[in-house]
């Protein structure tokens, strides 16, 4: 294990000494080529200490996507919760939004909501962008029942007004619910029709 850690440390030091684009390619390629998911998690957490690394949305998205595909949700939680120690970043709205979205894309709504709720504790602004991020997390996680409550709290609790994106997410939810009702009612409708024919 010490050999592995030493190798990663050496690679990280070498990469962080490169120019920005070279550093990004070196670290992202190393993560992409890592087939062992446990090692992937370890490397990701280690590389996160690089300020440059933490600016790269694509690396975060691809890593979380791989872990979600393998249903390693505890490991997703491990790498994303690890990001909260970087207080300068986590106090910025866009960084928190990234975590909310990544949790939402993984179907981990409770974690996404926790990050969203903690924003006020970190004196982090919550604009319409972050509210839309938690709405999107609802949709991606299939937590449609949460959306109505978020809409109710927007202006009253968070002092933000819904925008076009918010309404589109709301409409998408209603369309999905309508489709579900249609699918549930279809067998009953067919039964009624069959009964009337008989």
PDB file of C-alpha atoms in Angstrom:
ATOM      1  CA  UNK A   1       0.000   0.000   0.000  1.00  0.00           C
ATOM      2  CA  UNK A   2       2.846   2.373   0.811  1.00  0.00           C
ATOM      3  CA  UNK A   3       4.249   1.811  -2.673  1.00  0.00           C
ATOM      4  CA  UNK A   4       0.918   2.703  -4.250  1.00  0.00           C
ATOM      5  CA  UNK A   5       0.527   5.831  -2.106  1.00  0.00           C
ATOM      6  CA  UNK A   6       4.094   6.869  -2.869  1.00  0.00           C
ATOM      7  CA  UNK A   7       3.484   6.457  -6.599  1.00  0.00           C
ATOM      8  CA  UNK A   8       0.331   8.559  -6.466  1.00  0.00           C
ATOM      9  CA  UNK A   9       2.032  11.244  -4.379  1.00  0.00           C
ATOM     10  CA  UNK A  10       4.888  11.385  -6.874  1.00  0.00           C
ATOM     11  CA  UNK A  11       2.496  11.594  -9.816  1.00  0.00           C
ATOM     12  CA  UNK A  12       0.534  14.348  -8.091  1.00  0.00           C
ATOM     13  CA  UNK A  13       3.664  16.402  -7.358  1.00  0.00           C
ATOM     14  CA  UNK A  14       4.857  15.962 -10.921  1.00  0.00           C
ATOM     15  CA  UNK A  15       1.457  16.888 -12.363  1.00  0.00           C
ATOM     16  CA  UNK A  16       0.959  19.964 -10.204  1.00  0.00           C
ATOM     17  CA  UNK A  17       4.326  21.232 -11.364  1.00  0.00           C
ATOM     18  CA  UNK A  18       3.142  21.246 -14.988  1.00  0.00           C
ATOM     19  CA  UNK A  19       1.373  23.990 -16.889  1.00  0.00           C
ATOM     20  CA  UNK A  20      -2.390  24.136 -16.328  1.00  0.00           C
ATOM     21  CA  UNK A  21      -3.523  22.205 -19.421  1.00  0.00           C
ATOM     22  CA  UNK A  22      -0.753  19.589 -19.062  1.00  0.00           C
ATOM     23  CA  UNK A  23      -1.653  19.120 -15.409  1.00  0.00           C
ATOM     24  CA  UNK A  24      -5.313  18.606 -16.293  1.00  0.00           C
ATOM     25  CA  UNK A  25      -4.495  16.033 -18.977  1.00  0.00           C
ATOM     26  CA  UNK A  26      -2.041  14.176 -16.724  1.00  0.00           C
ATOM     27  CA  UNK A  27      -4.428  13.875 -13.772  1.00  0.00           C
ATOM     28  CA  UNK A  28      -7.563  13.185 -15.815  1.00  0.00           C
ATOM     29  CA  UNK A  29      -5.784  10.511 -17.892  1.00  0.00           C
ATOM     30  CA  UNK A  30      -4.472   8.860 -14.740  1.00  0.00           C
ATOM     31  CA  UNK A  31      -7.999   8.700 -13.305  1.00  0.00           C
ATOM     32  CA  UNK A  32      -9.497   7.571 -16.618  1.00  0.00           C
ATOM     33  CA  UNK A  33      -6.958   4.755 -16.968  1.00  0.00           C
ATOM     34  CA  UNK A  34      -7.433   3.554 -13.387  1.00  0.00           C
ATOM     35  CA  UNK A  35      -9.547   0.372 -13.554  1.00  0.00           C
ATOM     36  CA  UNK A  36      -9.531  -0.342  -9.817  1.00  0.00           C
ATOM     37  CA  UNK A  37     -12.373   1.775  -8.417  1.00  0.00           C
ATOM     38  CA  UNK A  38     -11.018   1.715  -4.872  1.00  0.00           C
ATOM     39  CA  UNK A  39      -7.725   3.151  -6.128  1.00  0.00           C
ATOM     40  CA  UNK A  40      -9.692   5.615  -8.253  1.00  0.00           C
ATOM     41  CA  UNK A  41     -11.386   6.971  -5.123  1.00  0.00           C
ATOM     42  CA  UNK A  42      -8.054   7.246  -3.300  1.00  0.00           C
ATOM     43  CA  UNK A  43      -6.431   9.092  -6.214  1.00  0.00           C
ATOM     44  CA  UNK A  44      -9.396  11.414  -6.654  1.00  0.00           C
ATOM     45  CA  UNK A  45      -9.296  12.459  -3.006  1.00  0.00           C
ATOM     46  CA  UNK A  46      -5.537  12.961  -3.201  1.00  0.00           C
ATOM     47  CA  UNK A  47      -5.674  15.031  -6.392  1.00  0.00           C
ATOM     48  CA  UNK A  48      -8.472  17.155  -4.925  1.00  0.00           C
ATOM     49  CA  UNK A  49      -5.885  19.025  -2.870  1.00  0.00           C
ATOM     50  CA  UNK A  50      -4.808  20.690  -6.129  1.00  0.00           C
ATOM     51  CA  UNK A  51      -6.624  24.008  -6.648  1.00  0.00           C
ATOM     52  CA  UNK A  52      -6.420  23.514 -10.416  1.00  0.00           C
ATOM     53  CA  UNK A  53      -7.911  20.014 -10.208  1.00  0.00           C
ATOM     54  CA  UNK A  54     -10.958  21.316  -8.326  1.00  0.00           C
ATOM     55  CA  UNK A  55     -11.845  23.685 -11.182  1.00  0.00           C
ATOM     56  CA  UNK A  56     -12.426  20.807 -13.617  1.00  0.00           C
ATOM     57  CA  UNK A  57     -16.104  19.847 -13.758  1.00  0.00           C
ATOM     58  CA  UNK A  58     -15.496  17.148 -16.372  1.00  0.00           C
ATOM     59  CA  UNK A  59     -13.165  15.138 -14.131  1.00  0.00           C
ATOM     60  CA  UNK A  60     -15.737  15.208 -11.330  1.00  0.00           C
ATOM     61  CA  UNK A  61     -18.591  14.207 -13.638  1.00  0.00           C
ATOM     62  CA  UNK A  62     -16.768  11.313 -15.307  1.00  0.00           C
ATOM     63  CA  UNK A  63     -15.509   9.902 -11.989  1.00  0.00           C
ATOM     64  CA  UNK A  64     -18.911  10.086 -10.299  1.00  0.00           C
ATOM     65  CA  UNK A  65     -20.563   8.589 -13.410  1.00  0.00           C
ATOM     66  CA  UNK A  66     -18.213   5.597 -13.290  1.00  0.00           C
ATOM     67  CA  UNK A  67     -18.876   5.013  -9.605  1.00  0.00           C
ATOM     68  CA  UNK A  68     -22.643   5.385 -10.084  1.00  0.00           C
ATOM     69  CA  UNK A  69     -22.599   2.872 -12.960  1.00  0.00           C
ATOM     70  CA  UNK A  70     -20.897   0.416 -10.614  1.00  0.00           C
ATOM     71  CA  UNK A  71     -23.430   1.317  -7.871  1.00  0.00           C
ATOM     72  CA  UNK A  72     -20.634   2.432  -5.537  1.00  0.00           C
ATOM     73  CA  UNK A  73     -22.740   5.088  -3.878  1.00  0.00           C
ATOM     74  CA  UNK A  74     -20.776   5.044  -0.613  1.00  0.00           C
ATOM     75  CA  UNK A  75     -17.644   5.886  -2.575  1.00  0.00           C
ATOM     76  CA  UNK A  76     -19.425   8.724  -4.359  1.00  0.00           C
ATOM     77  CA  UNK A  77     -20.337  10.074  -0.942  1.00  0.00           C
ATOM     78  CA  UNK A  78     -16.741   9.635   0.201  1.00  0.00           C
ATOM     79  CA  UNK A  79     -15.197  11.720  -2.607  1.00  0.00           C
ATOM     80  CA  UNK A  80     -17.880  14.420  -2.584  1.00  0.00           C
ATOM     81  CA  UNK A  81     -17.974  14.846   1.196  1.00  0.00           C
ATOM     82  CA  UNK A  82     -14.170  15.096   1.038  1.00  0.00           C
ATOM     83  CA  UNK A  83     -14.606  18.305  -0.992  1.00  0.00           C
ATOM     84  CA  UNK A  84     -16.210  20.114   1.957  1.00  0.00           C
ATOM     85  CA  UNK A  85     -12.834  20.513   3.663  1.00  0.00           C
ATOM     86  CA  UNK A  86     -11.807  22.998   0.970  1.00  0.00           C
ATOM     87  CA  UNK A  87     -13.568  25.870   2.686  1.00  0.00           C
ATOM     88  CA  UNK A  88     -12.600  28.547   0.177  1.00  0.00           C
ATOM     89  CA  UNK A  89     -14.327  26.566  -2.605  1.00  0.00           C
ATOM     90  CA  UNK A  90     -17.298  25.159  -0.695  1.00  0.00           C
ATOM     91  CA  UNK A  91     -18.262  28.679   0.407  1.00  0.00           C
ATOM     92  CA  UNK A  92     -18.785  29.570  -3.269  1.00  0.00           C
ATOM     93  CA  UNK A  93     -22.193  28.919  -4.782  1.00  0.00           C
ATOM     94  CA  UNK A  94     -20.946  27.318  -8.009  1.00  0.00           C
ATOM     95  CA  UNK A  95     -18.862  24.725  -6.160  1.00  0.00           C
ATOM     96  CA  UNK A  96     -21.811  23.753  -3.953  1.00  0.00           C
ATOM     97  CA  UNK A  97     -24.034  23.590  -7.039  1.00  0.00           C
ATOM     98  CA  UNK A  98     -21.594  21.123  -8.578  1.00  0.00           C
ATOM     99  CA  UNK A  99     -21.911  18.799  -5.567  1.00  0.00           C
ATOM    100  CA  UNK A 100     -25.720  19.117  -5.564  1.00  0.00           C
ATOM    101  CA  UNK A 101     -25.857  18.215  -9.264  1.00  0.00           C
ATOM    102  CA  UNK A 102     -23.453  15.284  -8.925  1.00  0.00           C
ATOM    103  CA  UNK A 103     -25.432  13.820  -6.046  1.00  0.00           C
ATOM    104  CA  UNK A 104     -28.647  14.350  -8.018  1.00  0.00           C
ATOM    105  CA  UNK A 105     -27.262  12.662 -11.139  1.00  0.00           C
ATOM    106  CA  UNK A 106     -26.359   9.676  -8.949  1.00  0.00           C
ATOM    107  CA  UNK A 107     -29.893   9.466  -7.539  1.00  0.00           C
ATOM    108  CA  UNK A 108     -28.689  10.523  -4.071  1.00  0.00           C
ATOM    109  CA  UNK A 109     -31.254  13.219  -3.341  1.00  0.00           C
ATOM    110  CA  UNK A 110     -30.844  13.223   0.457  1.00  0.00           C
ATOM    111  CA  UNK A 111     -27.142  14.014   0.049  1.00  0.00           C
ATOM    112  CA  UNK A 112     -27.899  16.713  -2.531  1.00  0.00           C
ATOM    113  CA  UNK A 113     -30.448  18.314  -0.196  1.00  0.00           C
ATOM    114  CA  UNK A 114     -27.956  18.196   2.691  1.00  0.00           C
ATOM    115  CA  UNK A 115     -25.361  20.116   0.636  1.00  0.00           C
ATOM    116  CA  UNK A 116     -28.053  22.617  -0.361  1.00  0.00           C
ATOM    117  CA  UNK A 117     -29.248  23.099   3.239  1.00  0.00           C
ATOM    118  CA  UNK A 118     -25.673  23.537   4.501  1.00  0.00           C
ATOM    119  CA  UNK A 119     -25.062  26.462   2.151  1.00  0.00           C
ATOM    120  CA  UNK A 120     -26.658  28.905   4.597  1.00  0.00           C
ATOM    121  CA  UNK A 121     -24.456  27.582   7.429  1.00  0.00           C
ATOM    122  CA  UNK A 122     -21.399  28.395   5.315  1.00  0.00           C
ATOM    123  CA  UNK A 123     -22.727  31.886   4.500  1.00  0.00           C
ATOM    124  CA  UNK A 124     -22.902  30.755   0.900  1.00  0.00           C
ATOM    125  CA  UNK A 125     -25.293  32.647  -1.348  1.00  0.00           C
ATOM    126  CA  UNK A 126     -28.322  30.708  -2.589  1.00  0.00           C
ATOM    127  CA  UNK A 127     -29.507  32.270  -5.812  1.00  0.00           C
ATOM    128  CA  UNK A 128     -31.952  30.890  -8.359  1.00  0.00           C
ATOM    129  CA  UNK A 129     -29.057  28.849  -9.800  1.00  0.00           C
ATOM    130  CA  UNK A 130     -28.695  26.748  -6.652  1.00  0.00           C
ATOM    131  CA  UNK A 131     -32.473  26.384  -6.255  1.00  0.00           C
ATOM    132  CA  UNK A 132     -32.661  25.131  -9.849  1.00  0.00           C
ATOM    133  CA  UNK A 133     -29.832  22.701  -9.054  1.00  0.00           C
ATOM    134  CA  UNK A 134     -31.815  21.146  -6.192  1.00  0.00           C
ATOM    135  CA  UNK A 135     -34.937  21.052  -8.390  1.00  0.00           C
ATOM    136  CA  UNK A 136     -32.927  19.200 -11.032  1.00  0.00           C
ATOM    137  CA  UNK A 137     -31.635  16.833  -8.342  1.00  0.00           C
ATOM    138  CA  UNK A 138     -35.277  16.077  -7.478  1.00  0.00           C
ATOM    139  CA  UNK A 139     -36.028  15.217 -11.104  1.00  0.00           C
ATOM    140  CA  UNK A 140     -32.872  13.127 -11.613  1.00  0.00           C
ATOM    141  CA  UNK A 141     -33.420  11.258  -8.336  1.00  0.00           C
ATOM    142  CA  UNK A 142     -37.097  10.632  -9.040  1.00  0.00           C
ATOM    143  CA  UNK A 143     -38.080  12.613  -5.928  1.00  0.00           C
ATOM    144  CA  UNK A 144     -40.886  14.457  -7.689  1.00  0.00           C
ATOM    145  CA  UNK A 145     -42.892  14.808  -4.484  1.00  0.00           C
ATOM    146  CA  UNK A 146     -40.192  17.163  -3.134  1.00  0.00           C
ATOM    147  CA  UNK A 147     -40.584  19.727  -5.927  1.00  0.00           C
ATOM    148  CA  UNK A 148     -43.824  21.286  -4.706  1.00  0.00           C
ATOM    149  CA  UNK A 149     -42.300  21.981  -1.288  1.00  0.00           C
ATOM    150  CA  UNK A 150     -39.238  23.602  -2.854  1.00  0.00           C
ATOM    151  CA  UNK A 151     -41.438  25.857  -4.982  1.00  0.00           C
ATOM    152  CA  UNK A 152     -43.341  26.880  -1.848  1.00  0.00           C
ATOM    153  CA  UNK A 153     -40.134  27.779   0.005  1.00  0.00           C
ATOM    154  CA  UNK A 154     -38.451  29.665  -2.856  1.00  0.00           C
ATOM    155  CA  UNK A 155     -39.751  33.149  -2.172  1.00  0.00           C
ATOM    156  CA  UNK A 156     -40.836  32.709   1.431  1.00  0.00           C
ATOM    157  CA  UNK A 157     -37.675  31.094   2.833  1.00  0.00           C
ATOM    158  CA  UNK A 158     -34.868  31.719   0.333  1.00  0.00           C
ATOM    159  CA  UNK A 159     -36.112  35.049  -1.088  1.00  0.00           C
ATOM    160  CA  UNK A 160     -35.693  33.999  -4.719  1.00  0.00           C
ATOM    161  CA  UNK A 161     -38.217  34.068  -7.547  1.00  0.00           C
ATOM    162  CA  UNK A 162     -38.644  31.136  -9.940  1.00  0.00           C
ATOM    163  CA  UNK A 163     -37.273  31.674 -13.430  1.00  0.00           C
ATOM    164  CA  UNK A 164     -37.846  29.988 -16.806  1.00  0.00           C
ATOM    165  CA  UNK A 165     -35.656  27.005 -15.850  1.00  0.00           C
ATOM    166  CA  UNK A 166     -37.609  26.482 -12.607  1.00  0.00           C
ATOM    167  CA  UNK A 167     -40.930  26.529 -14.427  1.00  0.00           C
ATOM    168  CA  UNK A 168     -39.625  24.170 -17.123  1.00  0.00           C
ATOM    169  CA  UNK A 169     -38.548  21.697 -14.429  1.00  0.00           C
ATOM    170  CA  UNK A 170     -41.960  22.078 -12.796  1.00  0.00           C
ATOM    171  CA  UNK A 171     -43.725  21.445 -16.121  1.00  0.00           C
ATOM    172  CA  UNK A 172     -41.499  18.435 -16.808  1.00  0.00           C
ATOM    173  CA  UNK A 173     -42.482  17.020 -13.431  1.00  0.00           C
ATOM    174  CA  UNK A 174     -46.196  17.517 -14.069  1.00  0.00           C
ATOM    175  CA  UNK A 175     -45.865  15.873 -17.491  1.00  0.00           C
ATOM    176  CA  UNK A 176     -44.122  12.891 -15.903  1.00  0.00           C
ATOM    177  CA  UNK A 177     -46.807  12.626 -13.222  1.00  0.00           C
ATOM    178  CA  UNK A 178     -49.536  12.820 -15.874  1.00  0.00           C
ATOM    179  CA  UNK A 179     -47.836  10.021 -17.812  1.00  0.00           C
ATOM    180  CA  UNK A 180     -47.653   7.908 -14.644  1.00  0.00           C
ATOM    181  CA  UNK A 181     -51.379   8.446 -14.001  1.00  0.00           C
ATOM    182  CA  UNK A 182     -52.143   7.435 -17.588  1.00  0.00           C
ATOM    183  CA  UNK A 183     -50.068   4.272 -17.253  1.00  0.00           C
ATOM    184  CA  UNK A 184     -51.757   3.379 -13.962  1.00  0.00           C
ATOM    185  CA  UNK A 185     -55.240   4.053 -15.307  1.00  0.00           C
ATOM    186  CA  UNK A 186     -54.708   2.182 -18.596  1.00  0.00           C
ATOM    187  CA  UNK A 187     -55.296  -1.343 -17.167  1.00  0.00           C
ATOM    188  CA  UNK A 188     -58.450  -0.089 -15.417  1.00  0.00           C
ATOM    189  CA  UNK A 189     -59.702   1.528 -18.643  1.00  0.00           C
ATOM    190  CA  UNK A 190     -59.061  -1.677 -20.589  1.00  0.00           C
ATOM    191  CA  UNK A 191     -60.877  -3.665 -17.902  1.00  0.00           C
ATOM    192  CA  UNK A 192     -63.905  -1.347 -18.101  1.00  0.00           C
ATOM    193  CA  UNK A 193     -63.953  -1.585 -21.921  1.00  0.00           C
ATOM    194  CA  UNK A 194     -63.637  -5.383 -21.837  1.00  0.00           C
ATOM    195  CA  UNK A 195     -66.403  -5.602 -19.243  1.00  0.00           C
ATOM    196  CA  UNK A 196     -68.718  -3.411 -21.304  1.00  0.00           C
ATOM    197  CA  UNK A 197     -68.123  -5.558 -24.395  1.00  0.00           C
ATOM    198  CA  UNK A 198     -68.966  -8.702 -22.462  1.00  0.00           C
TER     199      UNK A 198
END
